[in-house]
Coordinates of C-alpha atoms in Angstrom, one line a residue:
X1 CA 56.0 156.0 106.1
X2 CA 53.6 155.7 103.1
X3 CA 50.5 157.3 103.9
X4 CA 47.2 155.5 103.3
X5 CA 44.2 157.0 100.8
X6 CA 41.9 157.5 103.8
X7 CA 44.6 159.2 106.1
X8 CA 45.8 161.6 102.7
X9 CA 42.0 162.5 102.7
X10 CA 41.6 163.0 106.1
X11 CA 44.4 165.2 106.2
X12 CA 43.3 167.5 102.9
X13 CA 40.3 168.2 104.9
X14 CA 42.4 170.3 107.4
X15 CA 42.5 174.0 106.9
X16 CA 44.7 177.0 108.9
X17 CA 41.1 177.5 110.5
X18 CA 40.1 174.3 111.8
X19 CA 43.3 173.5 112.5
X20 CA 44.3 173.0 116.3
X21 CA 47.7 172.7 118.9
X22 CA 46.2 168.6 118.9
X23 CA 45.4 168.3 115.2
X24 CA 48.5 169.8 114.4
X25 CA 50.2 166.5 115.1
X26 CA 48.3 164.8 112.3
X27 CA 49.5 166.5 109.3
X28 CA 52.7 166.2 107.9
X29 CA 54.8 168.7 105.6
X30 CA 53.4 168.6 102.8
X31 CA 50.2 169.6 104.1
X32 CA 51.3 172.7 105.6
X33 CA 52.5 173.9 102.5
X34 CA 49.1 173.4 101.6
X35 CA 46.9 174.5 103.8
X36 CA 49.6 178.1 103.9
X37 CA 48.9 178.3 100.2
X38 CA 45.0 178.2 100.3
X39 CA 44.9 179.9 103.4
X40 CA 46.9 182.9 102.6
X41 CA 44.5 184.0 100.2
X42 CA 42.0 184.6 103.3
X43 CA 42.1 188.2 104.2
X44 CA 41.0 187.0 107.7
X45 CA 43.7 184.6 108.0
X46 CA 46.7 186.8 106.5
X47 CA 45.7 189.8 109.4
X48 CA 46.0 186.6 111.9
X49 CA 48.8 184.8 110.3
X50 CA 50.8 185.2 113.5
X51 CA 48.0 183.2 115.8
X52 CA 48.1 180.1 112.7
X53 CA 52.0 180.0 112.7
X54 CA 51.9 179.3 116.6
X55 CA 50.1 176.6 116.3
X56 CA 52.1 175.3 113.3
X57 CA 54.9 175.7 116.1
X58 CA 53.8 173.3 118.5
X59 CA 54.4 170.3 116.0
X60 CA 56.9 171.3 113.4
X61 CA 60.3 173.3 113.7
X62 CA 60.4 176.4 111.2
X63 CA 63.1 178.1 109.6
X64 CA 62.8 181.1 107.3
X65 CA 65.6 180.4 104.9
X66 CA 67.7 183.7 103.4
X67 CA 69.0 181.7 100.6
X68 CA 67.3 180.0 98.2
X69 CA 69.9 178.7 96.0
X70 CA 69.9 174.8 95.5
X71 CA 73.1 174.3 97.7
X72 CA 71.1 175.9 100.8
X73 CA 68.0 173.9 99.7
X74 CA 69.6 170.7 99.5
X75 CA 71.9 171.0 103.1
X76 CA 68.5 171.3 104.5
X77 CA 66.5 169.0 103.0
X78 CA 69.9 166.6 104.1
X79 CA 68.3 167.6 107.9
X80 CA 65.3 165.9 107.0
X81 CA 63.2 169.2 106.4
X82 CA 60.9 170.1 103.4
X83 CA 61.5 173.2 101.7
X84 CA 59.0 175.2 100.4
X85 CA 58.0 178.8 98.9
X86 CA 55.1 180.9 101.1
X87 CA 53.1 183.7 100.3
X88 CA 52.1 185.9 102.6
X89 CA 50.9 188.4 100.0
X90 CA 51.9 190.0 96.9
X91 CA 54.9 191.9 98.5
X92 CA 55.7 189.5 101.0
X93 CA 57.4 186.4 100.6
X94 CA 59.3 183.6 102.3
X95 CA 61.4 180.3 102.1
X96 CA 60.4 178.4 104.7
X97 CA 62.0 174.8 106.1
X98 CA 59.8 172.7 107.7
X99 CA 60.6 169.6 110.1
X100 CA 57.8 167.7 112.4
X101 CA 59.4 167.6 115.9
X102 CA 60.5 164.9 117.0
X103 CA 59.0 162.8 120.1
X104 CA 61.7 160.9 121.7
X105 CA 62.3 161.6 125.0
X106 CA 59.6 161.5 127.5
X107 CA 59.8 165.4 127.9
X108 CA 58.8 165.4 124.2
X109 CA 55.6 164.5 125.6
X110 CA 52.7 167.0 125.7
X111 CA 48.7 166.8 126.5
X112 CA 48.9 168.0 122.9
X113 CA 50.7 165.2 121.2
X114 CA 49.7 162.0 124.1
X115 CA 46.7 161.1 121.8
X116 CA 48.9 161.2 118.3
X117 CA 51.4 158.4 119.2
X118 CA 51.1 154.3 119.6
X119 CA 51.1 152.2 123.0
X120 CA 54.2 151.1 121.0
X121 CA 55.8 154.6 120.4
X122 CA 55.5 155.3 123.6
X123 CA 56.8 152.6 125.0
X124 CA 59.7 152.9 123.1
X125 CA 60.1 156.7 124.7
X126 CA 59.9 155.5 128.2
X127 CA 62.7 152.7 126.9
X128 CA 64.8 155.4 125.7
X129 CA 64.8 157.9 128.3
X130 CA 64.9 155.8 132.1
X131 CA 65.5 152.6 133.7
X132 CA 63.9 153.1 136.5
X133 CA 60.4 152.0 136.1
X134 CA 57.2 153.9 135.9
X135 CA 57.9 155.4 139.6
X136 CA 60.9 157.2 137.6
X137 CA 58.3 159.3 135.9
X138 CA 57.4 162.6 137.2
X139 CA 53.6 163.1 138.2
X140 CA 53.0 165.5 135.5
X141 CA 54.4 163.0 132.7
X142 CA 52.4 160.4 134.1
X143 CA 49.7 162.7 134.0
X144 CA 50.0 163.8 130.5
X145 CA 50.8 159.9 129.6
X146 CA 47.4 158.7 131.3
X147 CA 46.0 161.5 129.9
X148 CA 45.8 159.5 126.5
X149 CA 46.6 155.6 127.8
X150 CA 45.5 153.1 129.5
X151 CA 48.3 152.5 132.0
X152 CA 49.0 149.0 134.4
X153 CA 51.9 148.0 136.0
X154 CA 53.1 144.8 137.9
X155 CA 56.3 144.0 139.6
X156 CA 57.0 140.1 139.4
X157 CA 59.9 137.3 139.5
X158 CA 61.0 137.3 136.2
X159 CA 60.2 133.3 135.8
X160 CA 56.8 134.1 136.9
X161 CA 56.2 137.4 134.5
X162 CA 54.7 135.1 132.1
X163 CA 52.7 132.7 134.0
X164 CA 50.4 131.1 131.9
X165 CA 46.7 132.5 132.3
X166 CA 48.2 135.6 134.4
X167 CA 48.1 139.3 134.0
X168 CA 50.6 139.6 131.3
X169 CA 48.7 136.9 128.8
X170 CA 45.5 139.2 129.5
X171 CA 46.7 142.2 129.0
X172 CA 48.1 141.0 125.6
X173 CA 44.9 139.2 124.7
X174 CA 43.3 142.9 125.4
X175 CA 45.5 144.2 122.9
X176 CA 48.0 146.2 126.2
X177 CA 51.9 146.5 124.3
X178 CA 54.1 145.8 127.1
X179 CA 57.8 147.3 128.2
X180 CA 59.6 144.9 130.6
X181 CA 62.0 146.4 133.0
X182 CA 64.5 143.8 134.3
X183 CA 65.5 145.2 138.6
X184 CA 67.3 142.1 139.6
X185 CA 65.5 138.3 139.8
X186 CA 61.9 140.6 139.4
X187 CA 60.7 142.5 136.5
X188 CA 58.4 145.0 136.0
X189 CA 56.5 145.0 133.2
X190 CA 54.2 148.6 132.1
X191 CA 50.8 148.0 129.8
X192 CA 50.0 150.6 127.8
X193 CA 47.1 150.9 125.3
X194 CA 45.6 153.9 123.6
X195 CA 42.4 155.1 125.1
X196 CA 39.1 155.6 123.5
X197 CA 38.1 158.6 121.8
X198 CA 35.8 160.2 124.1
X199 CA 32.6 160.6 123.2
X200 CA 30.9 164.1 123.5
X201 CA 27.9 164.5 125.0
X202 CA 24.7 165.4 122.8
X203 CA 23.1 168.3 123.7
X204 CA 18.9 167.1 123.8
X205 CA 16.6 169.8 122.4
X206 CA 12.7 170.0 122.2
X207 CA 14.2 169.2 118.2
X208 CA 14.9 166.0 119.1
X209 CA 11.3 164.4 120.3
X210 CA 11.9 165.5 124.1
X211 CA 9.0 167.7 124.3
X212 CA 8.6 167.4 127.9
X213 CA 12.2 167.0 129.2
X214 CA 13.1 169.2 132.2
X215 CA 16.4 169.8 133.3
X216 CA 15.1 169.8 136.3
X217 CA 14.1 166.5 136.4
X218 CA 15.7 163.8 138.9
X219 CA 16.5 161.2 136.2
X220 CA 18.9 163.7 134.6
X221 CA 22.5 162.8 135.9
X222 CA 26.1 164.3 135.1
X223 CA 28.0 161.3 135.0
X224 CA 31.3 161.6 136.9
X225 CA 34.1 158.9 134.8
X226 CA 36.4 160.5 136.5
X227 CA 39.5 157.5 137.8
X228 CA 40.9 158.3 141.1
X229 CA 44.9 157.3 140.5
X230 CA 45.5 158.6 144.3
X231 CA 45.1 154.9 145.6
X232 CA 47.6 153.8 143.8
X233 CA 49.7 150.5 145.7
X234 CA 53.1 151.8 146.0
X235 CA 56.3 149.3 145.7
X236 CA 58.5 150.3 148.8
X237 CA 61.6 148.0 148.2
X238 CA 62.4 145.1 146.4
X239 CA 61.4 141.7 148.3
X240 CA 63.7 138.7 148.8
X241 CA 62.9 135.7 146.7
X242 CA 62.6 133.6 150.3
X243 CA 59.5 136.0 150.8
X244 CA 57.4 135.8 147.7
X245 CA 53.9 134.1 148.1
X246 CA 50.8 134.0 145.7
X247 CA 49.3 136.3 147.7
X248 CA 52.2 139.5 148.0
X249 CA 53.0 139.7 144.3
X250 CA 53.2 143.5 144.0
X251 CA 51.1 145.2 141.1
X252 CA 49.7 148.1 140.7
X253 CA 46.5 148.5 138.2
X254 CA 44.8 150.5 136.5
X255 CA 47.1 154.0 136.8
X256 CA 44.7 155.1 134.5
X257 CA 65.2 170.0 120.3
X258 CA 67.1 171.5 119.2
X259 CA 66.3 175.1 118.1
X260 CA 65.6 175.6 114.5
X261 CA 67.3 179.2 114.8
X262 CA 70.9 177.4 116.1
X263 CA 70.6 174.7 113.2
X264 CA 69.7 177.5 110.1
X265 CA 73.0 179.0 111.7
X266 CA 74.5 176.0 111.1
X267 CA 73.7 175.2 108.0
X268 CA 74.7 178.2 106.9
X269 CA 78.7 177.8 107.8
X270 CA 78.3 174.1 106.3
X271 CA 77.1 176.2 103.2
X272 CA 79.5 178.7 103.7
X273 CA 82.4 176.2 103.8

């Protein structure tokens, strides 16, 4: 995927030191190469280099290669990795493969990589990976995935899914991608839609004009945005068409690799051979 101007700039303004296990997800190759070459040079950093590669970790698979001839370069670069030189310091050196991991099953899924994804990514995970319907989902992948979505569900006759002017036309309008999951004559369709950036709360100092503001003062409030998803309307069993009314339509609202190490091994019989 061709990168944008803003996005290439956005990324160049990473470093090893600002970098985080969230951020991580936002750079590609090529940027790691970069940031390991500028870094490096930081006495700082080198002493810590072990702290910077674990993070590295959480988003790309590593693998120091022992060859560096072009036959060993090119089987791995065949994998889909970028190979490049780092340089720890002037007597150490290394060959390193680099590969972002993967996100396609719904254990793939972290609190670290929820926010880095599209509604329509990840509704192509939970496509991939069960049948079943949101229910299917353990409570801590639902947790990481409303974590960083806006999640509804509803359970519906499939000729009535798309009723014109009902909850599936809104949610569209309000710009919800939607995986439909066909369980007989119903189907149950899951919104999903990327949550807002939350904004951080400004700390007010006498700086700012507030000479007289006391935190003890009444009108100072913590607000609480906290969603309860414990009162949740559960789906027991699938109703017979002879019992559907306007009124009992079920739905539910508002819920809020491999190992780098085996595949170098690999590589190197396929060199070998």
């Amino acid at each position: 995927m061709a990168r944008t101007k803003q996005q290439t700039e956005e990324n160049n303004a990473f470093s090893l030191k600002t970098l985080t296990k969230s951020s991580v997800w936002d750079v590609q190759e090529n940027d790691i190469f970069r940031m390991m070459d500028s870094g490096l040079k930081d006495a700082d950093i080198r002493e810590n280099v072990r702290h910077y590669v674990d993070i590295i970790r959480n988003a790309f698979e590593i693998v120091e290669v022992k060859d560096d001839s072009p036959t060993f370069r090119k089987a791995y670069e065949k994998k889909g990795y970028k190979v490049g030189a780092i340089k720890f310091d002037e007597q150490k050196k290394a060959l390193w493969a680099l590969k972002k991991k993967p996100i396609l099953r719904v254990t793939d899924l972290t609190y670290e990589n929820i926010r880095h994804i599209t509604a329509a990514k990840l509704l192509e995970v939970l496509e991939r990976n069960f049948g079943g319907g949101w229910d299917s989902l353990s409570q801590s992948i639902q947790d990481i995935i409303v974590s960083g979505f806006d999640i509804s569900t509803t359970t519906l006759p499939k000729d009535r899914l798309h009723k014109k002017g009902g909850m599936y036309e809104k949610k569209v309008e309000d710009g919800f991608e939607v995986l439909e999951i066909p369980k007989g004559n119903w189907v149950e369709a899951i919104f999903a839609k990327l949550k807002p950036e939350p904004e951080k709360p400004k700390l007010r100092t006498a700086e700012d004009g507030d000479d007289d503001m006391d935190p003890d003062d009444e009108d100072y409030e913590v607000q609480d945005d906290y969603k309860n998803h414990d009162e949740e309307d559960q789906i027991d069993e699938e109703p017979d068409d002879d019992q559907i009314t306007e009124e009992n339509y079920s739905t539910m609202m508002d819920l809020g690799g491999d190992d780098p190490d085996d595949e170098a091994a690999q590589l190197e019989d396929y060199v070998d051979e």
